[in-house]
Amino acid sequence: MMRSITYLTHLLLSDYLKSDAIAVDMTLGNGYDTLFLASRVKHVFAYDIQEIAINNSKKLLSENKINNVTFINDTNENIDMLNQKYSIAMFNLGYLPGANKNITTNSNATINAIKKVLRNPFLEVVSIVVYEGHPQGLKESEEIQNFIKNISGNFNVKILKNINTKRISPYLVLIERRKTHEKNSINIS
Ligand SMILES: C[S@@+](CC[C@H](N)C(=O)[O-])C[C@H]1O[C@@H](n2cnc3c(N)ncnc32)[C@H](O)[C@@H]1O
């Protein structure tokens, strides 16, 4: 059976989703990732620059009787202003399905936000679903790949990608904080 990248992302994050954890959805969109997170952790803070995304997601979450989400109608680059001990951060890049395709994530803002998330000492894992299927997305993908190669040895960085299809499909970048015993067993530059 073929598993979607969203399904696999949720599966890989599951180990980190504890009932007392705080998570951040850095790109709320239509709220599906937030719904997934909020039904497993204590609280979710969810960012989106578009009001339509906030409204669509509020509807989805209320239909699912979820009320442990704080919606933040702002750029995720302001994550450093969020005074919360979050341990999970999710990014799902690109444009809002069904809305204006010109409003999309961009590499400068995304990389800036990832850097800030990685500076949070409570952070355990970051997932980033990357779409290369539109020009802005391809640029964002190339710049993210350059950036993640140089992330400090305090983190493990992996990519999960379909490699035998002609169609351009999204891929996952998973950044996990190394445990102390892992740090001792490798050479960290
Ligand atoms: C592909 S959608 C996210 C899909 C979503 N996670 C879901 O489950 O439906 C990407 C979203 O990122 C938002 N976005 C773009 N740039 C942003 C930024 N700098 N900060 C926060 N959200 C941003 C867009 O408005 C769009 O809604």
PDB file of C-alpha atoms and ligand atoms in Angstrom:
ATOM      1  CA  MET A   1       0.000   0.000   0.000  1.00  0.00           C
ATOM      2  CA  MET A   2       1.330   3.466  -0.854  1.00  0.00           C
ATOM      3  CA  ARG A   3       1.556   5.776   2.164  1.00  0.00           C
ATOM      4  CA  SER A   4       1.238   9.529   1.646  1.00  0.00           C
ATOM      5  CA  ILE A   5       3.998  11.782   2.929  1.00  0.00           C
ATOM      6  CA  THR A   6       1.478  13.344   5.337  1.00  0.00           C
ATOM      7  CA  TYR A   7       0.626   9.914   6.738  1.00  0.00           C
ATOM      8  CA  LEU A   8       4.330   9.057   7.135  1.00  0.00           C
ATOM      9  CA  THR A   9       5.047  12.428   8.765  1.00  0.00           C
ATOM     10  CA  HIS A  10       2.303  11.843  11.307  1.00  0.00           C
ATOM     11  CA  LEU A  11       3.587   8.317  11.921  1.00  0.00           C
ATOM     12  CA  LEU A  12       7.169   9.497  12.519  1.00  0.00           C
ATOM     13  CA  LEU A  13       6.051  12.285  14.840  1.00  0.00           C
ATOM     14  CA  SER A  14       3.866   9.959  16.911  1.00  0.00           C
ATOM     15  CA  ASP A  15       6.702   8.960  19.256  1.00  0.00           C
ATOM     16  CA  TYR A  16       7.032  12.600  20.312  1.00  0.00           C
ATOM     17  CA  LEU A  17       3.347  13.318  20.872  1.00  0.00           C
ATOM     18  CA  LYS A  18       2.795  13.033  24.619  1.00  0.00           C
ATOM     19  CA  SER A  19      -0.374  14.133  26.398  1.00  0.00           C
ATOM     20  CA  ASP A  20       1.576  16.830  28.306  1.00  0.00           C
ATOM     21  CA  ALA A  21       3.503  18.135  25.263  1.00  0.00           C
ATOM     22  CA  ILE A  22       3.133  21.492  23.534  1.00  0.00           C
ATOM     23  CA  ALA A  23       3.352  21.593  19.722  1.00  0.00           C
ATOM     24  CA  VAL A  24       3.540  24.362  17.154  1.00  0.00           C
ATOM     25  CA  ASP A  25       2.020  24.151  13.672  1.00  0.00           C
ATOM     26  CA  MET A  26       4.107  26.697  11.782  1.00  0.00           C
ATOM     27  CA  THR A  27       1.851  26.626   8.679  1.00  0.00           C
ATOM     28  CA  LEU A  28      -1.747  26.039   9.750  1.00  0.00           C
ATOM     29  CA  GLY A  29      -3.365  26.026   6.274  1.00  0.00           C
ATOM     30  CA  ASN A  30      -6.681  24.189   6.359  1.00  0.00           C
ATOM     31  CA  GLY A  31      -5.912  22.792   9.804  1.00  0.00           C
ATOM     32  CA  TYR A  32      -5.364  19.079   9.119  1.00  0.00           C
ATOM     33  CA  ASP A  33      -1.940  18.910  10.774  1.00  0.00           C
ATOM     34  CA  THR A  34      -3.202  20.969  13.706  1.00  0.00           C
ATOM     35  CA  LEU A  35      -6.154  18.599  14.102  1.00  0.00           C
ATOM     36  CA  PHE A  36      -3.713  15.670  14.168  1.00  0.00           C
ATOM     37  CA  LEU A  37      -1.466  17.365  16.754  1.00  0.00           C
ATOM     38  CA  ALA A  38      -4.238  18.747  18.948  1.00  0.00           C
ATOM     39  CA  SER A  39      -5.888  15.369  19.356  1.00  0.00           C
ATOM     40  CA  ARG A  40      -2.632  13.982  20.791  1.00  0.00           C
ATOM     41  CA  VAL A  41      -0.900  16.746  22.777  1.00  0.00           C
ATOM     42  CA  LYS A  42      -1.868  19.167  25.535  1.00  0.00           C
ATOM     43  CA  HIS A  43      -1.860  22.345  23.460  1.00  0.00           C
ATOM     44  CA  VAL A  44      -1.090  23.536  19.918  1.00  0.00           C
ATOM     45  CA  PHE A  45      -0.059  27.033  18.800  1.00  0.00           C
ATOM     46  CA  ALA A  46      -0.782  27.449  15.089  1.00  0.00           C
ATOM     47  CA  TYR A  47       0.518  30.184  12.775  1.00  0.00           C
ATOM     48  CA  ASP A  48      -0.753  31.366   9.425  1.00  0.00           C
ATOM     49  CA  ILE A  49      -0.437  34.692   7.617  1.00  0.00           C
ATOM     50  CA  GLN A  50      -3.860  34.257   5.971  1.00  0.00           C
ATOM     51  CA  GLU A  51      -7.108  34.905   7.795  1.00  0.00           C
ATOM     52  CA  ILE A  52      -8.927  32.470   5.505  1.00  0.00           C
ATOM     53  CA  ALA A  53      -6.652  29.680   6.801  1.00  0.00           C
ATOM     54  CA  ILE A  54      -7.483  30.597  10.394  1.00  0.00           C
ATOM     55  CA  ASN A  55     -11.223  30.627   9.627  1.00  0.00           C
ATOM     56  CA  ASN A  56     -11.157  27.316   7.699  1.00  0.00           C
ATOM     57  CA  SER A  57      -9.202  25.661  10.502  1.00  0.00           C
ATOM     58  CA  LYS A  58     -11.415  27.018  13.282  1.00  0.00           C
ATOM     59  CA  LYS A  59     -14.367  25.406  11.488  1.00  0.00           C
ATOM     60  CA  LEU A  60     -12.570  22.058  11.070  1.00  0.00           C
ATOM     61  CA  LEU A  61     -11.478  21.976  14.695  1.00  0.00           C
ATOM     62  CA  SER A  62     -14.843  22.955  16.072  1.00  0.00           C
ATOM     63  CA  GLU A  63     -16.511  20.232  13.962  1.00  0.00           C
ATOM     64  CA  ASN A  64     -14.083  17.819  15.617  1.00  0.00           C
ATOM     65  CA  LYS A  65     -14.732  19.261  19.106  1.00  0.00           C
ATOM     66  CA  ILE A  66     -11.086  20.303  19.522  1.00  0.00           C
ATOM     67  CA  ASN A  67     -10.507  23.306  21.764  1.00  0.00           C
ATOM     68  CA  ASN A  68      -6.825  23.152  22.785  1.00  0.00           C
ATOM     69  CA  VAL A  69      -5.506  25.316  19.930  1.00  0.00           C
ATOM     70  CA  THR A  70      -4.339  28.934  19.934  1.00  0.00           C
ATOM     71  CA  PHE A  71      -4.510  30.478  16.431  1.00  0.00           C
ATOM     72  CA  ILE A  72      -1.893  33.098  15.585  1.00  0.00           C
ATOM     73  CA  ASN A  73      -2.594  35.204  12.490  1.00  0.00           C
ATOM     74  CA  ASP A  74       1.042  36.171  11.939  1.00  0.00           C
ATOM     75  CA  THR A  75       4.212  35.064  10.168  1.00  0.00           C
ATOM     76  CA  ASN A  76       5.902  32.069  11.747  1.00  0.00           C
ATOM     77  CA  GLU A  77       9.147  34.088  11.749  1.00  0.00           C
ATOM     78  CA  ASN A  78       7.818  35.611  14.975  1.00  0.00           C
ATOM     79  CA  ILE A  79       8.035  32.225  16.728  1.00  0.00           C
ATOM     80  CA  ASP A  80      10.746  33.696  18.996  1.00  0.00           C
ATOM     81  CA  MET A  81       8.042  35.895  20.558  1.00  0.00           C
ATOM     82  CA  LEU A  82       6.108  32.775  21.638  1.00  0.00           C
ATOM     83  CA  ASN A  83       6.976  32.225  25.258  1.00  0.00           C
ATOM     84  CA  GLN A  84       6.087  28.517  25.413  1.00  0.00           C
ATOM     85  CA  LYS A  85       8.039  25.298  26.075  1.00  0.00           C
ATOM     86  CA  TYR A  86       7.087  23.585  22.832  1.00  0.00           C
ATOM     87  CA  SER A  87       8.888  20.374  21.855  1.00  0.00           C
ATOM     88  CA  ILE A  88       7.366  19.663  18.408  1.00  0.00           C
ATOM     89  CA  ALA A  89       7.210  21.954  15.374  1.00  0.00           C
ATOM     90  CA  MET A  90       5.592  21.125  12.027  1.00  0.00           C
ATOM     91  CA  PHE A  91       5.985  22.944   8.715  1.00  0.00           C
ATOM     92  CA  ASN A  92       3.951  22.068   5.616  1.00  0.00           C
ATOM     93  CA  LEU A  93       5.233  24.343   2.875  1.00  0.00           C
ATOM     94  CA  GLY A  94       3.585  25.758  -0.235  1.00  0.00           C
ATOM     95  CA  TYR A  95       0.281  27.505  -0.796  1.00  0.00           C
ATOM     96  CA  LEU A  96      -3.089  27.047   0.846  1.00  0.00           C
ATOM     97  CA  PRO A  97      -5.029  24.439  -1.166  1.00  0.00           C
ATOM     98  CA  GLY A  98      -8.123  26.051  -2.680  1.00  0.00           C
ATOM     99  CA  ALA A  99      -6.898  29.631  -2.128  1.00  0.00           C
ATOM    100  CA  ASN A 100      -4.561  32.166  -3.795  1.00  0.00           C
ATOM    101  CA  LYS A 101      -1.575  30.212  -5.180  1.00  0.00           C
ATOM    102  CA  ASN A 102       0.568  33.362  -5.139  1.00  0.00           C
ATOM    103  CA  ILE A 103       0.525  33.418  -1.352  1.00  0.00           C
ATOM    104  CA  THR A 104       3.064  30.761  -0.543  1.00  0.00           C
ATOM    105  CA  THR A 105       5.804  30.069   1.929  1.00  0.00           C
ATOM    106  CA  ASN A 106       9.227  31.411   0.899  1.00  0.00           C
ATOM    107  CA  SER A 107      12.732  30.274   1.656  1.00  0.00           C
ATOM    108  CA  ASN A 108      13.900  33.361   3.577  1.00  0.00           C
ATOM    109  CA  ALA A 109      11.009  33.323   6.012  1.00  0.00           C
ATOM    110  CA  THR A 110      10.979  29.525   6.343  1.00  0.00           C
ATOM    111  CA  ILE A 111      14.720  29.196   7.020  1.00  0.00           C
ATOM    112  CA  ASN A 112      14.587  32.095   9.456  1.00  0.00           C
ATOM    113  CA  ALA A 113      11.735  30.385  11.310  1.00  0.00           C
ATOM    114  CA  ILE A 114      13.494  26.984  11.334  1.00  0.00           C
ATOM    115  CA  LYS A 115      16.620  28.612  12.819  1.00  0.00           C
ATOM    116  CA  LYS A 116      14.556  30.181  15.588  1.00  0.00           C
ATOM    117  CA  VAL A 117      12.761  26.896  16.337  1.00  0.00           C
ATOM    118  CA  LEU A 118      16.100  25.064  16.613  1.00  0.00           C
ATOM    119  CA  ARG A 119      17.289  27.630  19.186  1.00  0.00           C
ATOM    120  CA  ASN A 120      14.446  26.626  21.538  1.00  0.00           C
ATOM    121  CA  PRO A 121      16.085  24.402  24.199  1.00  0.00           C
ATOM    122  CA  PHE A 122      12.876  22.375  24.701  1.00  0.00           C
ATOM    123  CA  LEU A 123      12.608  21.464  21.019  1.00  0.00           C
ATOM    124  CA  GLU A 124      12.806  17.717  20.269  1.00  0.00           C
ATOM    125  CA  VAL A 125      11.642  17.395  16.668  1.00  0.00           C
ATOM    126  CA  VAL A 126      10.826  19.457  13.580  1.00  0.00           C
ATOM    127  CA  SER A 127       9.073  18.097  10.491  1.00  0.00           C
ATOM    128  CA  ILE A 128       9.086  19.985   7.198  1.00  0.00           C
ATOM    129  CA  VAL A 129       7.028  18.801   4.222  1.00  0.00           C
ATOM    130  CA  VAL A 130       8.501  20.433   1.120  1.00  0.00           C
ATOM    131  CA  TYR A 131       6.760  20.862  -2.270  1.00  0.00           C
ATOM    132  CA  GLU A 132       8.929  21.439  -5.334  1.00  0.00           C
ATOM    133  CA  GLY A 133       6.077  21.445  -7.858  1.00  0.00           C
ATOM    134  CA  HIS A 134       5.892  25.231  -8.389  1.00  0.00           C
ATOM    135  CA  PRO A 135       8.723  27.742  -9.082  1.00  0.00           C
ATOM    136  CA  GLN A 136       8.744  29.308  -5.612  1.00  0.00           C
ATOM    137  CA  GLY A 137       8.612  25.811  -4.098  1.00  0.00           C
ATOM    138  CA  LEU A 138      11.611  24.625  -6.121  1.00  0.00           C
ATOM    139  CA  LYS A 139      13.676  27.610  -4.958  1.00  0.00           C
ATOM    140  CA  GLU A 140      12.550  27.058  -1.374  1.00  0.00           C
ATOM    141  CA  SER A 141      13.433  23.352  -1.622  1.00  0.00           C
ATOM    142  CA  GLU A 142      16.959  24.050  -2.958  1.00  0.00           C
ATOM    143  CA  GLU A 143      17.664  26.622  -0.265  1.00  0.00           C
ATOM    144  CA  ILE A 144      16.295  24.403   2.501  1.00  0.00           C
ATOM    145  CA  GLN A 145      18.509  21.534   1.321  1.00  0.00           C
ATOM    146  CA  ASN A 146      21.570  23.808   1.448  1.00  0.00           C
ATOM    147  CA  PHE A 147      20.592  24.978   4.903  1.00  0.00           C
ATOM    148  CA  ILE A 148      19.832  21.586   6.476  1.00  0.00           C
ATOM    149  CA  LYS A 149      23.191  20.109   5.386  1.00  0.00           C
ATOM    150  CA  ASN A 150      24.874  22.502   7.792  1.00  0.00           C
ATOM    151  CA  ILE A 151      22.640  22.117  10.830  1.00  0.00           C
ATOM    152  CA  SER A 152      24.695  21.554  13.990  1.00  0.00           C
ATOM    153  CA  GLY A 153      25.606  18.062  15.161  1.00  0.00           C
ATOM    154  CA  ASN A 154      23.168  18.454  18.056  1.00  0.00           C
ATOM    155  CA  PHE A 155      20.490  17.339  15.585  1.00  0.00           C
ATOM    156  CA  ASN A 156      19.942  14.372  13.271  1.00  0.00           C
ATOM    157  CA  VAL A 157      18.622  15.443   9.859  1.00  0.00           C
ATOM    158  CA  LYS A 158      16.869  13.011   7.491  1.00  0.00           C
ATOM    159  CA  ILE A 159      15.005  13.224   4.190  1.00  0.00           C
ATOM    160  CA  LEU A 160      12.202  10.868   3.161  1.00  0.00           C
ATOM    161  CA  LYS A 161      11.466  11.102  -0.538  1.00  0.00           C
ATOM    162  CA  ASN A 162       9.902   9.124  -3.407  1.00  0.00           C
ATOM    163  CA  ILE A 163      12.722   8.541  -5.865  1.00  0.00           C
ATOM    164  CA  ASN A 164      11.193   6.355  -8.588  1.00  0.00           C
ATOM    165  CA  THR A 165       8.308   8.489  -9.865  1.00  0.00           C
ATOM    166  CA  LYS A 166       8.286  11.020 -12.694  1.00  0.00           C
ATOM    167  CA  ARG A 167       5.653  13.121 -10.938  1.00  0.00           C
ATOM    168  CA  ILE A 168       7.091  15.666  -8.538  1.00  0.00           C
ATOM    169  CA  SER A 169       5.893  14.669  -5.093  1.00  0.00           C
ATOM    170  CA  PRO A 170       6.372  16.303  -1.713  1.00  0.00           C
ATOM    171  CA  TYR A 171       9.148  15.086   0.572  1.00  0.00           C
ATOM    172  CA  LEU A 172       9.769  15.161   4.287  1.00  0.00           C
ATOM    173  CA  VAL A 173      12.694  16.650   6.181  1.00  0.00           C
ATOM    174  CA  LEU A 174      12.864  15.386   9.750  1.00  0.00           C
ATOM    175  CA  ILE A 175      15.147  17.120  12.262  1.00  0.00           C
ATOM    176  CA  GLU A 176      15.506  15.359  15.613  1.00  0.00           C
ATOM    177  CA  ARG A 177      17.532  16.499  18.604  1.00  0.00           C
ATOM    178  CA  ARG A 178      20.222  13.949  19.395  1.00  0.00           C
ATOM    179  CA  LYS A 179      20.093  12.329  22.810  1.00  0.00           C
ATOM    180  CA  THR A 180      23.189  12.767  25.015  1.00  0.00           C
ATOM    181  CA  HIS A 181      24.384   9.166  24.469  1.00  0.00           C
ATOM    182  CA  GLU A 182      24.152   9.656  20.663  1.00  0.00           C
ATOM    183  CA  LYS A 183      26.221  12.841  20.900  1.00  0.00           C
ATOM    184  CA  ASN A 184      28.954  10.990  22.788  1.00  0.00           C
ATOM    185  CA  SER A 185      29.200   8.271  20.151  1.00  0.00           C
ATOM    186  CA  ILE A 186      29.777  10.529  17.130  1.00  0.00           C
ATOM    187  CA  ASN A 187      32.193  13.185  16.055  1.00  0.00           C
ATOM    188  CA  ILE A 188      30.417  16.528  16.268  1.00  0.00           C
ATOM    189  CA  SER A 189      32.021  19.454  14.486  1.00  0.00           C
TER     190      SER A 189
HETATM  191  C1  LIG B   1       0.504  23.995   2.372  1.00  0.00           C
HETATM  192  S1  LIG B   1      -0.349  25.068   3.442  1.00  0.00           S
HETATM  193  C2  LIG B   1      -0.321  24.196   4.982  1.00  0.00           C
HETATM  194  C3  LIG B   1      -1.203  22.978   5.051  1.00  0.00           C
HETATM  195  C4  LIG B   1      -1.633  22.635   6.456  1.00  0.00           C
HETATM  196  N1  LIG B   1      -0.563  22.254   7.325  1.00  0.00           N
HETATM  197  C5  LIG B   1      -2.792  21.680   6.532  1.00  0.00           C
HETATM  198  O1  LIG B   1      -2.726  20.674   7.282  1.00  0.00           O
HETATM  199  O2  LIG B   1      -3.798  21.932   5.860  1.00  0.00           O
HETATM  200  C6  LIG B   1       0.836  26.349   3.750  1.00  0.00           C
HETATM  201  C7  LIG B   1       0.304  27.495   4.580  1.00  0.00           C
HETATM  202  O3  LIG B   1       1.405  28.293   5.007  1.00  0.00           O
HETATM  203  C8  LIG B   1       0.954  29.622   5.128  1.00  0.00           C
HETATM  204  N2  LIG B   1       2.121  30.518   5.188  1.00  0.00           N
HETATM  205  C9  LIG B   1       2.883  30.997   4.180  1.00  0.00           C
HETATM  206  N3  LIG B   1       3.895  31.752   4.659  1.00  0.00           N
HETATM  207  C10 LIG B   1       3.756  31.757   6.008  1.00  0.00           C
HETATM  208  C11 LIG B   1       4.487  32.368   7.064  1.00  0.00           C
HETATM  209  N4  LIG B   1       5.585  33.102   6.832  1.00  0.00           N
HETATM  210  N5  LIG B   1       4.070  32.167   8.324  1.00  0.00           N
HETATM  211  C12 LIG B   1       2.967  31.411   8.588  1.00  0.00           C
HETATM  212  N6  LIG B   1       2.234  30.803   7.620  1.00  0.00           N
HETATM  213  C13 LIG B   1       2.627  30.979   6.352  1.00  0.00           C
HETATM  214  C14 LIG B   1       0.057  29.815   3.916  1.00  0.00           C
HETATM  215  O4  LIG B   1      -0.826  30.896   4.120  1.00  0.00           O
HETATM  216  C15 LIG B   1      -0.643  28.446   3.836  1.00  0.00           C
HETATM  217  O5  LIG B   1      -1.892  28.474   4.472  1.00  0.00           O
END
